mmCIF file of C-alpha atoms in Angstrom:
data_model
loop_
_atom_site.group_PDB
_atom_site.id
_atom_site.type_symbol
_atom_site.label_atom_id
_atom_site.label_comp_id
_atom_site.label_asym_id
_atom_site.label_seq_id
_atom_site.Cartn_x
_atom_site.Cartn_y
_atom_site.Cartn_z
ATOM 1 C CA MET A 186 19.345 19.726 7.157
ATOM 2 C CA ARG A 187 18.712 18.267 3.726
ATOM 3 C CA LYS A 188 15.229 17.022 2.862
ATOM 4 C CA ARG A 189 15.007 13.450 1.621
ATOM 5 C CA ARG A 190 13.082 12.743 -1.564
ATOM 6 C CA LYS A 191 10.086 10.502 -0.927
ATOM 7 C CA ASN A 192 10.047 8.941 -4.385
ATOM 8 C CA LYS A 193 13.704 7.950 -4.452
ATOM 9 C CA PRO A 194 14.316 4.413 -5.749
ATOM 10 C CA ASN A 195 15.784 1.935 -3.259
ATOM 11 C CA LYS A 196 18.976 -0.072 -3.825
ATOM 12 C CA THR A 197 17.142 -2.595 -6.060
ATOM 13 C CA GLY A 198 15.911 0.224 -8.296
ATOM 14 C CA ARG A 199 12.310 0.045 -7.135
ATOM 15 C CA ASN A 200 10.264 2.934 -5.895
ATOM 16 C CA PRO A 201 8.467 1.941 -2.684
ATOM 17 C CA THR A 202 5.720 4.529 -3.140
ATOM 18 C CA SER A 203 4.945 3.587 -6.724
ATOM 19 C CA ARG A 204 2.859 0.444 -7.241
ATOM 20 C CA PHE A 205 0.471 -0.758 -9.889
ATOM 21 C CA ALA A 206 -2.659 -2.880 -10.013
ATOM 22 C CA ARG A 207 -2.085 -5.803 -12.371
ATOM 23 C CA LEU A 208 -5.028 -7.021 -14.417
ATOM 24 C CA ASP A 209 -3.978 -9.824 -16.737
ATOM 25 C CA HIS A 210 -5.261 -9.881 -20.327
ATOM 26 C CA ARG A 211 -6.714 -13.365 -19.721
ATOM 27 C CA LEU A 212 -8.922 -11.733 -17.112
ATOM 28 C CA LEU A 213 -9.790 -8.659 -19.225
ATOM 29 C CA ASN A 214 -10.614 -10.744 -22.310
ATOM 30 C CA SER A 215 -12.688 -13.345 -20.474
ATOM 31 C CA PRO A 216 -16.441 -13.594 -21.091
ATOM 32 C CA ALA A 217 -17.003 -13.237 -17.336
ATOM 33 C CA TYR A 218 -15.195 -9.872 -17.261
ATOM 34 C CA ARG A 219 -17.186 -8.677 -20.258
ATOM 35 C CA ALA A 220 -20.364 -9.504 -18.299
ATOM 36 C CA LEU A 221 -19.461 -7.254 -15.352
ATOM 37 C CA SER A 222 -21.255 -3.966 -14.793
ATOM 38 C CA VAL A 223 -19.212 -0.781 -14.686
ATOM 39 C CA ALA A 224 -19.529 -0.657 -10.883
ATOM 40 C CA ALA A 225 -18.253 -4.243 -10.556
ATOM 41 C CA ARG A 226 -15.286 -3.471 -12.830
ATOM 42 C CA ALA A 227 -14.423 -0.410 -10.741
ATOM 43 C CA LEU A 228 -14.747 -2.435 -7.522
ATOM 44 C CA LEU A 229 -12.436 -5.079 -8.978
ATOM 45 C CA VAL A 230 -9.779 -2.403 -9.497
ATOM 46 C CA GLU A 231 -10.248 -1.130 -5.921
ATOM 47 C CA LEU A 232 -9.854 -4.652 -4.521
ATOM 48 C CA THR A 233 -6.783 -5.188 -6.708
ATOM 49 C CA MET A 234 -5.279 -1.995 -5.295
ATOM 50 C CA LEU A 235 -5.537 -3.457 -1.785
ATOM 51 C CA ASP A 236 -3.285 -6.380 -2.736
ATOM 52 C CA ASN A 237 0.383 -5.794 -1.925
ATOM 53 C CA GLY A 238 1.683 -9.127 -3.171
ATOM 54 C CA ASP A 239 1.609 -10.820 0.239
ATOM 55 C CA ASN A 240 -1.917 -10.247 1.523
ATOM 56 C CA ASN A 241 -4.229 -11.895 -1.029
ATOM 57 C CA GLY A 242 -6.876 -13.591 1.072
ATOM 58 C CA SER A 243 -6.678 -10.805 3.650
ATOM 59 C CA LEU A 244 -8.167 -7.959 1.646
ATOM 60 C CA TYR A 245 -10.619 -6.279 4.022
ATOM 61 C CA LEU A 246 -13.241 -4.135 2.322
ATOM 62 C CA GLY A 247 -16.806 -3.586 3.467
ATOM 63 C CA ILE A 248 -19.721 -2.223 1.487
ATOM 64 C CA ARG A 249 -19.627 1.267 3.031
ATOM 65 C CA ASP A 250 -15.876 1.631 2.541
ATOM 66 C CA ALA A 251 -16.168 0.342 -1.016
ATOM 67 C CA ALA A 252 -18.940 2.865 -1.711
ATOM 68 C CA GLY A 253 -16.674 5.622 -0.437
ATOM 69 C CA ARG A 254 -13.745 4.462 -2.546
ATOM 70 C CA LEU A 255 -16.001 4.281 -5.617
ATOM 71 C CA GLY A 256 -17.678 7.620 -4.921
ATOM 72 C CA MET A 257 -21.076 5.936 -4.848
ATOM 73 C CA ALA A 258 -23.959 6.673 -2.484
ATOM 74 C CA ASP A 259 -26.124 3.661 -3.387
ATOM 75 C CA LEU A 260 -25.081 0.831 -1.053
ATOM 76 C CA THR A 261 -27.385 -1.583 -2.876
ATOM 77 C CA ALA A 262 -25.454 -1.041 -6.116
ATOM 78 C CA VAL A 263 -22.165 -1.652 -4.306
ATOM 79 C CA ARG A 264 -23.559 -4.828 -2.711
ATOM 80 C CA SER A 265 -24.656 -5.955 -6.192
ATOM 81 C CA ALA A 266 -21.142 -5.298 -7.518
ATOM 82 C CA PHE A 267 -19.671 -7.528 -4.778
ATOM 83 C CA ASP A 268 -22.265 -10.203 -5.641
ATOM 84 C CA GLU A 269 -21.403 -10.008 -9.351
ATOM 85 C CA LEU A 270 -17.697 -10.412 -8.649
ATOM 86 C CA GLN A 271 -18.381 -13.407 -6.408
ATOM 87 C CA ASP A 272 -20.899 -15.058 -8.746
ATOM 88 C CA LEU A 273 -18.571 -14.776 -11.733
ATOM 89 C CA GLY A 274 -15.567 -16.087 -9.785
ATOM 90 C CA PHE A 275 -13.331 -13.016 -9.548
ATOM 91 C CA ILE A 276 -13.316 -12.832 -5.760
ATOM 92 C CA GLU A 277 -13.888 -15.264 -2.919
ATOM 93 C CA MET A 278 -14.874 -14.324 0.613
ATOM 94 C CA THR A 279 -12.320 -15.683 3.063
ATOM 95 C CA GLU A 280 -13.875 -14.237 6.201
ATOM 96 C CA ALA A 281 -17.385 -12.985 6.853
ATOM 97 C CA ALA A 282 -18.014 -9.640 8.513
ATOM 98 C CA SER A 283 -17.959 -9.707 12.296
ATOM 99 C CA PHE A 284 -19.755 -6.639 13.540
ATOM 100 C CA HIS A 285 -21.630 -8.405 16.327
ATOM 101 C CA VAL A 286 -18.763 -10.559 17.546
ATOM 102 C CA LYS A 287 -16.059 -8.165 18.620
ATOM 103 C CA ALA A 288 -12.638 -9.648 17.954
ATOM 104 C CA ALA A 289 -9.980 -7.825 19.951
ATOM 105 C CA GLU A 290 -12.496 -5.044 20.630
ATOM 106 C CA LYS A 291 -12.700 -4.323 16.893
ATOM 107 C CA SER A 292 -15.331 -5.165 14.345
ATOM 108 C CA ARG A 293 -14.163 -6.336 10.932
ATOM 109 C CA ALA A 294 -15.308 -5.938 7.362
ATOM 110 C CA ARG A 295 -15.587 -8.877 5.007
ATOM 111 C CA CYS A 296 -12.284 -10.288 3.838
ATOM 112 C CA TRP A 297 -11.600 -11.177 0.184
ATOM 113 C CA ARG A 298 -9.263 -13.136 -2.049
ATOM 114 C CA LEU A 299 -8.640 -12.352 -5.710
ATOM 115 C CA SER A 300 -9.052 -15.611 -7.644
ATOM 116 C CA TRP A 301 -6.457 -14.873 -10.341
ATOM 117 C CA LEU A 302 -3.631 -14.346 -7.858
ATOM 118 C CA ALA A 303 -1.954 -16.891 -5.622
ATOM 119 C CA GLY A 304 -2.474 -16.375 -1.926
ATOM 120 C CA PRO A 305 -0.776 -17.463 1.271
ATOM 121 C CA GLY A 306 -1.111 -21.202 1.795
ATOM 122 C CA ARG A 307 -2.250 -21.812 -1.803
ATOM 123 C CA LYS A 308 -0.228 -23.302 -4.611
ATOM 124 C CA GLY A 309 -1.698 -21.034 -7.233
ATOM 125 C CA PRO A 310 -4.671 -19.040 -8.420
ATOM 126 C CA SER A 311 -8.040 -20.723 -8.930
ATOM 127 C CA MET A 312 -8.930 -18.673 -12.053
ATOM 128 C CA ALA A 313 -12.600 -19.508 -11.332
ATOM 129 C CA PHE A 314 -13.824 -16.700 -13.604
ATOM 130 C CA MET A 315 -12.499 -18.552 -16.672
ATOM 131 C CA GLU A 316 -15.227 -21.201 -16.325
ATOM 132 C CA ARG A 317 -18.138 -18.943 -15.419
ATOM 133 C CA GLN A 318 -20.683 -17.019 -17.435
ATOM 134 C CA PRO A 319 -23.895 -15.258 -16.448
ATOM 135 C CA GLU A 320 -27.273 -16.920 -16.888
ATOM 136 C CA PRO A 321 -28.711 -16.600 -20.433
ATOM 137 C CA GLY A 322 -31.346 -13.910 -20.831
ATOM 138 C CA THR A 323 -29.935 -11.644 -18.109
ATOM 139 C CA LYS A 324 -28.542 -8.133 -18.553
ATOM 140 C CA ALA A 325 -25.113 -9.469 -17.667
ATOM 141 C CA HIS A 326 -25.333 -12.085 -20.427
ATOM 142 C CA LYS A 327 -26.286 -9.412 -22.971
ATOM 143 C CA ARG A 328 -23.360 -7.250 -21.774
ATOM 144 C CA MET A 329 -21.057 -10.239 -22.177
ATOM 145 C CA GLU A 330 -22.251 -10.937 -25.719
ATOM 146 C CA ARG A 331 -21.836 -7.285 -26.777
ATOM 147 C CA GLY A 332 -18.387 -7.119 -25.215
ATOM 148 C CA MET A 333 -17.229 -10.348 -26.854
ATOM 149 C CA ARG A 334 -18.526 -9.163 -30.265
ATOM 150 C CA ALA A 335 -16.627 -5.895 -29.859
ATOM 151 C CA LEU A 336 -13.416 -7.766 -28.944
ATOM 152 C CA LYS A 337 -13.833 -10.088 -31.938
ATOM 153 C CA ALA A 338 -14.348 -7.130 -34.314
ATOM 154 C CA TYR A 339 -11.310 -5.354 -32.873
ATOM 155 C CA ARG A 340 -9.079 -8.424 -33.254
ATOM 156 C CA LYS A 341 -10.281 -8.983 -36.811
ATOM 157 C CA ALA A 342 -9.539 -5.344 -37.736
ATOM 158 C CA ARG A 343 -6.160 -5.479 -35.955
ATOM 159 C CA ASP A 344 -5.124 -8.687 -37.681
ATOM 160 C CA SER A 345 -6.107 -7.361 -41.110
ATOM 161 C CA GLY A 346 -4.232 -4.103 -40.464
ATOM 162 C CA HIS A 347 -7.329 -1.920 -40.676
ATOM 163 C CA LEU A 348 -7.792 -0.349 -37.285
ATOM 164 C CA PRO A 349 -10.412 2.412 -37.307
ATOM 165 C CA VAL A 350 -7.994 4.909 -35.758
ATOM 166 C CA LEU A 351 -5.356 4.305 -38.421
ATOM 167 C CA ASP A 352 -7.860 4.459 -41.284
ATOM 168 C CA SER A 353 -9.533 7.646 -40.039
ATOM 169 C CA ASP A 354 -9.625 10.905 -41.982
ATOM 170 C CA THR A 355 -9.280 12.883 -38.762
ATOM 171 C CA GLU A 356 -5.491 12.535 -38.857
ATOM 172 C CA SER A 357 -5.304 15.042 -41.700
ATOM 173 C CA GLN A 358 -7.442 17.419 -39.642
ATOM 174 C CA ALA A 359 -5.260 17.094 -36.548
ATOM 175 C CA ILE A 360 -3.899 20.118 -34.769
ATOM 176 C CA PRO A 361 -0.584 21.128 -36.318
ATOM 177 C CA PRO A 362 2.505 20.543 -34.146
ATOM 178 C CA MET A 363 3.740 23.438 -32.020
ATOM 179 C CA ARG A 364 6.973 25.105 -33.134
#
């Protein structure tokens, strides 16, 4: 009997086992994104990976599971990452955790919606993060300012044709190609 390849494209040319997590440049270039801690950015990617195109608004992820997915032991840091994402408008809780009220004999983690994607029963994304910034004087605000300055410097260098990588002397010291 012949073994079937798992990664074989279907009749539409798509590979059912290969998916990607889409993060739009509007999101990545926003001041709110630049204000996120590294843990919050990583959590945002994990939540994005849970979305399959039809389940936004039904993304179940609790703090302990998120800590496991992130490889973190500090549950307080993970809780803070969820709070950051909510405060800056990247995610919205659609259902609170129900560990005391057993629904169908099962407890449930909190349920999330990604604000930059449309969800079932919604006309479109809310894009709430586009209007939000952290409070002045906070660490998040300082992170945002540094990140926005770095983006501005990069764009200026790119537009003038002087990217640091292209103008570097290290190219001449590169490893010679293999023959």
